[in-house]
Each structure stands twice: as C-alpha cells, then as structure tokens.
C-alpha cells in the first residue's frame, strides 16, 4: 500500500518534484484519477495551509473530500492498546478506540489524511508516532501525513519544489536556522526538512544554539554549526524555523533575539532567499524587512503546498491501480 | 412528504434492506437521483459515523451537501413556541427561533438531516422530540433523522442489513443486552433497535438489570429477561448497548461490571455474532477479546451505515418525484 | 478587480437585482461560469443564512467551496501592520499575520468571502474595516463581503430583490425602524440597508430613539424621524433592526419595549410588509403576531439571500473574464 508518511515512502524524489511542477502547469490534467474516490481529512490540530491546499489538490484530482476536526466534531480517541494481562480500560475521557475509529473511517474513505502534532510532554511517546502507526495498522487504506508528531512531508515536498524553481546553482547551499520564539513548538518541520534535503542535491547546514540539536536520524549528514553568522555565509537559501529542545524534550532553553533573521543577517548570504513554512511571528522570528522584501519565498512556498499535495495524492492514487 | 424519522416511515422493510444491499454493490447506480439537489446536515451533537457515512451516501447519489455544527457555526436555537397568552420572550441565550431557522434552511435545502440527542433531564421533553417536530412543521422539506432524542433509524437500518447479510438461520435469535457504563447515555439506539427488529423476522430478547426497562412502545412484543446469561443462550446475534434508566429518567442505577460482554459470555450463544453501534468503551462495556475476535461485526455494521443512509436518501428522493 | 464590498462596487443596481431574479428562475443557467474555480469562505463569526446561501449559490455556479472558521480551524490573525520605527512584534496570541494569511489563501482561492463583525469597542477601528482592507491589499483576488464591521451588502441586495418582488407602488415608502434589544449589536445591517435603499427608487425614512443616529455617510438623504408612530404612517415596507449607538459607540442607551413591532404598530402602515434580516428575537424585537402573520416577508428575504449571493458571484466571475 502506498502511504505517504515520510521521505522513506518516496522512491524517486526528482520524479515527485517534477510531478508537482507538472500539476502546477496543468492542475486538472489528472481529474479522472480520483473520480468516485473519497479522501477523509482528519484534523487533531489547527490548520490553514494544509487544510486548504490538500482540499484543493484533492478536488483538482476529482476526489470527494470529507473533513473532520476530530474531538471537536466527533469523539476523543484512545490510542493505546491493551498489553497481555494489562487491558486498556476505557473509563476516561476518550469514548472511542482508534481500532474502531480507523477501521470505520477506512470503510468510507479511499485515502485518509491526518494531522496530529507532538504534545511535547514525552519524547518517546511523540517519536513513536502512535496516531499514525495505529491508523496505518487499522484503517486498511493509504494514510497521508498532514503533519505528524515528527514530520511534515507535504511541507518538505513543497520546499523541494520551491528550491528547484528558484535555485541558481547546480548544488545550492541550504541553511536551516533555528529562530527565537517564546513558545515551545514541535521539531516536525525541521526534522522533515533535513530528511528531504538530505535526498536533494544540496549542501545542507543546520544552525541553532547549543541544546537544540535535532534527532540524529533526521540530521543525517548535514553539517551542524552553532554560529549562525558563520552558517549563513554564502547561503543560497535560508530556511527559518523555531523548534523546542529535543534533548531536554519540549523545553524552551533560550529565547535569544539575536537569532532573529534580519536584512543584516541575510547580507551574509550569497544573495540568499528566505524560506519559512508559516505561520511566522513577525519581528519575533523574522523582521518585516525580510518578509516584505524580494528575498522572501514564503508565499511561493505556501502556494506550492497545493502541488506537493497533488503530487503525493497522485502517487497514492496511481498505487491503487497497480 | 417522505420523512425518514422512524420505522413508521418505512412501508416495506425488506425492500429497504435490499435497496441498501444493491447500493453497496453499485454505489453510483443512482447518481442522477440527487443531481442539482442539496441536503443540509445539522449537528447539534458530536458525530463520526453518521457525519461521514451520510455525507458519503449523499455524494454517491449526486447530492450537494451543506454541513453545520449548529450553535458552534450558527446561533443557539429556541425550540419552544408561545402559547395563547404566554408568549415566549426571547431574552435569553438563544438568538434565533426554530420557526425561522427551519423555514430558512428549508429554502436552501431539498432535504434536512438532523442530529439532536436526548438531554436526559426531562423524559417528557426528550420523548416528544421537539427539535424534530419543529423542523417537520416549519422546514417544508423532508427530514432525515441522524439520531434523535429517542431513535437512531439509520443505525437500525444498518443493523438490519448486517443481520440480513450474516444470518445463518431463517429466524435468528437476536439479543439486545444492556452493557455497564459509568456515564448516562440516551435510550435512542436501544429503542430504535427494538422497533426495527420487531418488524424483521427474528426472535427478539431484551436483557438488562431491573430498572432499565425501555419504554413499552419500543419494546413491543420482545421478551424481556433480567438474567443476562439465560438471555444469551442460543443467541445468533448479541447486540450490546448501554443506556440510562427510562423510568428513573436519565439516571445510572447500577454499573455492574458483570454485565460486560466477554468471550465467556459469548460462549453461551449459538456461535453468536457480536454487534455494537460504536463508539464502544473497550473493557468497560465489551472485552478486547470479543471486539478483536471473529465474532465481532462492529466494523461491518459501521460500513453498512453508508448503505443504510443511501437507501433512506433514495426513498426520500424517489418520494419527491411522485 | 471586481470586489463586492458595498454598494460602491455596484454600477447598475437594477441590473444586479434582475440578475438575482433570473438566477432564482433558473439556478443552474450559469453553471459553467465557476467551473474549475474555487471560493474560500472565511468566518470570523457565526453564520447560518450567509454560510448556507453563499455556499449554495457558489455550487449553483459550479464553484468549488472551501470553508474555514478562522481562529477555530486555523490560527489567530494579526491585522495591524508595523509603522516606520514601530514594528508590530508578534509576541501575543495571534500566531499569523494577515499579510501572509491573505496572500496564501489568495494562492488557493479565486475569490475570498469574509465575515468579520464589528467588535464595538472602538468606533474608528471598526469603521476603517481593517480585516477587509488587509485582504483587499494582500490577497490578490476579489473579496466578497459576507458582513463586515460596517456593512452587509448581500443582505441589502436580498432586501432590494424582495422589495422589487413585493412592491405595489412605483415608489414605495420604506421605513427602517430601530428595535429594542438588551444586547449591543453592530450597525452593519442598518448602515448597509440605508446605502442600498438610497440607490433604489423608494422613499426612505429612518426612525430610532435619540442617540441611535447612524453615521451620516450611510443615512444619506433619508428622512430621520424620532417618533416611530409617525414614521410608520403609510409605510409599504417596515424594516426592523436593532443596533447599538454609533455616537456613544457600541452602547445600549435605551431598551424601550414600546419600540417593539406589533400588529397595532403595523396597522399604521399602508398594508405594509414587515422585513428583518434574521435572526430575530421574538417578543423582544417583534411580536409573534407579526412574524407569524401574512405581513411578514422574513423567510422570503432569507430565501433571496441565495440569489443575492449568486448575482454578486456572477458579477465577480464575469469581471474575471474581462
């Protein structure tokens, strides 16, 4: 079954990027592919870009779309399973078990998209991605990751498409930089970006304060530099993102405003472009001057979310025909 | 006008079951029936299966679907009407009267589906099903019951289809058993199940602790047995459900874990199948071993919700052509 | 670009009214107009009529519809922009700036409909209609007003269609009367109604207690009468609405029950019809006898919301072809 959960579900990244770019030029070229099929989009968390772009991409492909704000529209879901001799007794707030919910939704939907953020309380719990594991196990249909506890592959694919469109060197230097923020945010976008960049032909550098190291399996072969100024030198793309600590899990260790991206910082790059997945807090993470200036690709990135979703959905739908 | 509110709106149950099974085999065979027509789905309460399956069935029939979480998306609705000399003065929380709301929604929708649970505070109030009465009176279009204060006919029809598909005897023994639960739940599913089973060719037995007697108009000719073990003997289908007391209205009188359905209990049946409308609290109402074993039909039942909804909508749509 | 934000976006009101009436007779006549186009409907506030009628009209025109309850489904939006030397530092509750949100939604949608009520705390802030200004500035696509801080043009157009359908004189007398209410409501519907009536061939009279004067730019040439009984004399249409004070901004100055519309009041009219945008609080603003009697046009008005929306969307879509 063709799930789309991470880079590991992608055989040929270049082909996938090209597929997105083809859809961008001809959005309705594959309208027959989704005909008489239904995608269910389940949101455990807030969403703007993902909600709209995935819905749009699905409609471009002729799919019917069913949307649920889980918990709000339906019932709280129990995700944990009984262990031998230790039954999960459902006498708490959750009225429905994922075993039933996933299997039932799988009866109505040909594809299920899910958004479920990290709760940032328990590293092990978040990193085993229980919600996705359970839906994979019990839904019986392909699962599309609309941002999981540890990854955001549709964002990463949109980022790949954007870099492909705007790169002026064969092998651009791409710098993922941590940005300051007073709230604790998941590592998902940063993790995922590293994973996907490691498959593209780029020079990936990751920069962040001490204590903000990402999990090694995501960083891979990227160079880690603790000096932001040094990291930015000669960069073609600066990808900003805040994340909370992975090692001191979910904590905000520092909130150093000197890590905010400004024009002065961008001047160190090689006429570099600025990228961010949005939403972004202006003048906390990035200065107005950068977001409003010609270096910013944030809107182009967001627009490419539609084509990333369409490319992913095409893969899943083509996989159904095999 | 063809409402679909209870078994009393069904002329030929066998034909309706067959209609559902035909749609299951050929979901898009009646796609023209709903063309250029719109169904509005109004949810006063949470929903997963009903929301998704009704939406899906409507789309299979070519209907446009408009969905509202009433109260959350719109305004609180006043349901009570003025009596002679006693006007209802709307100076409270509800900003809109159902007289207007129903009539207005009836202008935009060809069919209106409504979910409104019993509040369990006032038996007389719940059992007169005011919300449905008012919409019937003022909407001017057919009303589809997505679970009312006292009934859940789309669930019951799905149950009939499931029993029809899985029965191995001409006249199976069907046991509706009360299940333990710490929360007070409505009687709607149990009421409705009795009503529909009384129209099918089955032997219906109802079992529950003293004090959990359902309203006589629903129980009809079913045998009531207070000894669960005895009731289960020789059963072909065990239909589990919790409900709060009808006579001591809305109260939880006992929460006796010995009423939970286990494999040991199921061993008393004649290789009986287990059914439940979902959501179900595992190891409170039913043990994992039953839900995860080959006896369980809960997913099949839920899948049949789509075909029950499609059969009901077909009836309504055909009624419009007369 | 063809926005639809107020009467000022309407070149020929008679033509627009006729367009709505034509759609009412033949709802699917322009189905090709919206094909392969998408409208996004953004709700910052509750909605029943607007939500359903706009969705319906859009579907009649073949448009795809994406709906968002902003804030609830997505992120809180920061609307204020930085001034020279005074950056807006987004360290509060709003996680996303409208600059990004509008531009992003404009990438996915060909038209954006927005509902954003007045907050009634700051007259200057409400009356500059910041949300709409920002979306106009940054979305890059036509904006449809689903009720702004100061106007409700789709309601007003529906009102025009209704008056056109029911008038029995060439130049009817139309009375906008303030109604009593204990809560503070925006002036939007009243403002908008005046603006549109001033463009129709009617005699417009506005009546309200002292202190409830509407902003002069909306009242225009209408006669203002503080004696409701006198104002109602000879009226063909009585348009009821509560609003809070504009001059003592957002305050409830009086809550005088003698301003409630009753049959006795209506007897002063020339067999006048009663209109209200809904929702209406019965026996607070209007007596049952009027709403339930033959004078009431409130349901007809609400039904015409579909055709008003369709006429407005047609204008926008035709504007795209130029």
GROMACS .gro file of N, CA and C in nm, chain A residues 48-101:
model
  162
   48UNK      N    1  -0.430   2.580   0.838
   48UNK     CA    2  -0.479   2.672   0.736
   48UNK      C    3  -0.428   2.624   0.600
   49UNK      N    4  -0.298   2.634   0.577
   49UNK     CA    5  -0.240   2.596   0.450
   49UNK      C    6  -0.268   2.449   0.416
   50UNK      N    7  -0.244   2.362   0.513
   50UNK     CA    8  -0.260   2.219   0.486
   50UNK      C    9  -0.405   2.187   0.456
   51UNK      N   10  -0.496   2.243   0.533
   51UNK     CA   11  -0.638   2.221   0.514
   51UNK      C   12  -0.682   2.264   0.374
   52UNK      N   13  -0.648   2.387   0.340
   52UNK     CA   14  -0.696   2.441   0.212
   52UNK      C   15  -0.623   2.378   0.093
   53UNK      N   16  -0.491   2.364   0.104
   53UNK     CA   17  -0.416   2.316  -0.012
   53UNK      C   18  -0.444   2.169  -0.041
   54UNK      N   19  -0.463   2.090   0.063
   54UNK     CA   20  -0.489   1.947   0.041
   54UNK      C   21  -0.629   1.928  -0.016
   55UNK      N   22  -0.723   2.003   0.038
   55UNK     CA   23  -0.860   2.000  -0.014
   55UNK      C   24  -0.861   2.040  -0.162
   56UNK      N   25  -0.788   2.144  -0.191
   56UNK     CA   26  -0.782   2.195  -0.328
   56UNK      C   27  -0.719   2.092  -0.422
   57UNK      N   28  -0.607   2.036  -0.380
   57UNK     CA   29  -0.537   1.936  -0.462
   57UNK      C   30  -0.628   1.815  -0.485
   58UNK      N   31  -0.696   1.774  -0.380
   58UNK     CA   32  -0.787   1.659  -0.392
   58UNK      C   33  -0.896   1.689  -0.493
   59UNK      N   34  -0.954   1.807  -0.486
   59UNK     CA   35  -1.059   1.844  -0.580
   59UNK      C   36  -1.004   1.853  -0.723
   60UNK      N   37  -0.883   1.903  -0.737
   60UNK     CA   38  -0.821   1.907  -0.871
   60UNK      C   39  -0.814   1.767  -0.931
   61UNK      N   40  -0.794   1.668  -0.846
   61UNK     CA   41  -0.781   1.529  -0.892
   61UNK      C   42  -0.916   1.458  -0.899
   62UNK      N   43  -1.023   1.531  -0.873
   62UNK     CA   44  -1.156   1.471  -0.883
   62UNK      C   45  -1.202   1.395  -0.761
   63UNK      N   46  -1.126   1.400  -0.653
   63UNK     CA   47  -1.163   1.329  -0.531
   63UNK      C   48  -1.275   1.402  -0.456
   64UNK      N   49  -1.362   1.325  -0.394
   64UNK     CA   50  -1.453   1.382  -0.294
   64UNK      C   51  -1.374   1.401  -0.164
   65UNK      N   52  -1.409   1.502  -0.089
   65UNK     CA   53  -1.337   1.532   0.034
   65UNK      C   54  -1.433   1.533   0.153
   66UNK      N   55  -1.399   1.458   0.257
   66UNK     CA   56  -1.472   1.463   0.384
   66UNK      C   57  -1.376   1.518   0.489
   67UNK      N   58  -1.418   1.619   0.564
   67UNK     CA   59  -1.328   1.680   0.662
   67UNK      C   60  -1.384   1.664   0.803
   68UNK      N   61  -1.297   1.630   0.896
   68UNK     CA   62  -1.338   1.626   1.037
   68UNK      C   63  -1.235   1.693   1.125
   69UNK      N   64  -1.282   1.781   1.212
   69UNK     CA   65  -1.200   1.826   1.324
   69UNK      C   66  -1.222   1.723   1.434
   70UNK      N   67  -1.132   1.627   1.446
   70UNK     CA   68  -1.151   1.516   1.541
   70UNK      C   69  -1.161   1.574   1.682
   71UNK      N   70  -1.240   1.510   1.765
   71UNK     CA   71  -1.253   1.560   1.902
   71UNK      C   72  -1.363   1.666   1.907
   72UNK      N   73  -1.348   1.768   1.820
   72UNK     CA   74  -1.449   1.875   1.814
   72UNK      C   75  -1.578   1.826   1.746
   73UNK      N   76  -1.565   1.763   1.629
   73UNK     CA   77  -1.682   1.712   1.557
   73UNK      C   78  -1.725   1.575   1.609
   74UNK      N   79  -1.626   1.493   1.647
   74UNK     CA   80  -1.655   1.354   1.682
   74UNK      C   81  -1.626   1.324   1.829
   75UNK      N   82  -1.552   1.218   1.856
   75UNK     CA   83  -1.526   1.172   1.992
   75UNK      C   84  -1.377   1.174   2.019
   76UNK      N   85  -1.339   1.189   2.144
   76UNK     CA   86  -1.199   1.172   2.181
   76UNK      C   87  -1.155   1.030   2.154
   77UNK      N   88  -1.036   1.012   2.099
   77UNK     CA   89  -0.990   0.878   2.059
   77UNK      C   90  -0.883   0.825   2.154
   78UNK      N   91  -0.901   0.704   2.199
   78UNK     CA   92  -0.800   0.633   2.277
   78UNK      C   93  -0.703   0.567   2.179
   79UNK      N   94  -0.573   0.594   2.197
   79UNK     CA   95  -0.473   0.543   2.103
   79UNK      C   96  -0.398   0.421   2.156
   80UNK      N   97  -0.392   0.407   2.288
   80UNK     CA   98  -0.312   0.299   2.347
   80UNK      C   99  -0.387   0.166   2.339
   81UNK      N  100  -0.311   0.059   2.314
   81UNK     CA  101  -0.371  -0.074   2.308
   81UNK      C  102  -0.342  -0.153   2.436
   82UNK      N  103  -0.428  -0.247   2.461
   82UNK     CA  104  -0.406  -0.337   2.574
   82UNK      C  105  -0.278  -0.419   2.552
   83UNK      N  106  -0.207  -0.446   2.661
   83UNK     CA  107  -0.094  -0.539   2.657
   83UNK      C  108  -0.139  -0.668   2.725
   84UNK      N  109  -0.068  -0.778   2.701
   84UNK     CA  110  -0.109  -0.905   2.764
   84UNK      C  111  -0.123  -0.888   2.915
   85UNK      N  112  -0.241  -0.917   2.965
   85UNK     CA  113  -0.268  -0.906   3.108
   85UNK      C  114  -0.292  -0.764   3.156
   86UNK      N  115  -0.276  -0.667   3.065
   86UNK     CA  116  -0.298  -0.527   3.103
   86UNK      C  117  -0.395  -0.460   3.006
   87UNK      N  118  -0.522  -0.490   3.020
   87UNK     CA  119  -0.619  -0.430   2.928
   87UNK      C  120  -0.627  -0.279   2.949
   88UNK      N  121  -0.646  -0.207   2.840
   88UNK     CA  122  -0.675  -0.065   2.849
   88UNK      C  123  -0.824  -0.053   2.880
   89UNK      N  124  -0.855  -0.010   3.002
   89UNK     CA  125  -0.993   0.004   3.044
   89UNK      C  126  -1.038   0.148   3.013
   90UNK      N  127  -1.131   0.162   2.920
   90UNK     CA  128  -1.165   0.296   2.870
   90UNK      C  129  -1.269   0.364   2.959
   91UNK      N  130  -1.224   0.399   3.078
   91UNK     CA  131  -1.316   0.465   3.171
   91UNK      C  132  -1.279   0.613   3.189
   92UNK      N  133  -1.209   0.668   3.091
   92UNK     CA  134  -1.169   0.808   3.100
   92UNK      C  135  -1.245   0.896   3.001
   93UNK      N  136  -1.176   0.997   2.950
   93UNK     CA  137  -1.242   1.096   2.864
   93UNK      C  138  -1.265   1.045   2.722
   94UNK      N  139  -1.180   0.954   2.675
   94UNK     CA  140  -1.191   0.909   2.536
   94UNK      C  141  -1.299   0.803   2.519
   95UNK      N  142  -1.397   0.832   2.435
   95UNK     CA  143  -1.513   0.744   2.421
   95UNK      C  144  -1.494   0.639   2.312
   96UNK      N  145  -1.393   0.657   2.227
   96UNK     CA  146  -1.378   0.565   2.114
   96UNK      C  147  -1.232   0.524   2.101
   97UNK      N  148  -1.210   0.397   2.064
   97UNK     CA  149  -1.074   0.349   2.044
   97UNK      C  150  -1.036   0.363   1.897
   98UNK      N  151  -0.909   0.395   1.875
   98UNK     CA  152  -0.861   0.411   1.737
   98UNK      C  153  -0.880   0.284   1.655
   99UNK      N  154  -0.879   0.168   1.720
   99UNK     CA  155  -0.901   0.043   1.645
   99UNK      C  156  -1.031   0.049   1.568
  100UNK      N  157  -1.136   0.096   1.637
  100UNK     CA  158  -1.266   0.109   1.570
  100UNK      C  159  -1.267   0.230   1.476
  101UNK      N  160  -1.225   0.346   1.529
  101UNK     CA  161  -1.234   0.469   1.450
  101UNK      C  162  -1.160   0.456   1.317
   0.00000   0.00000   0.00000
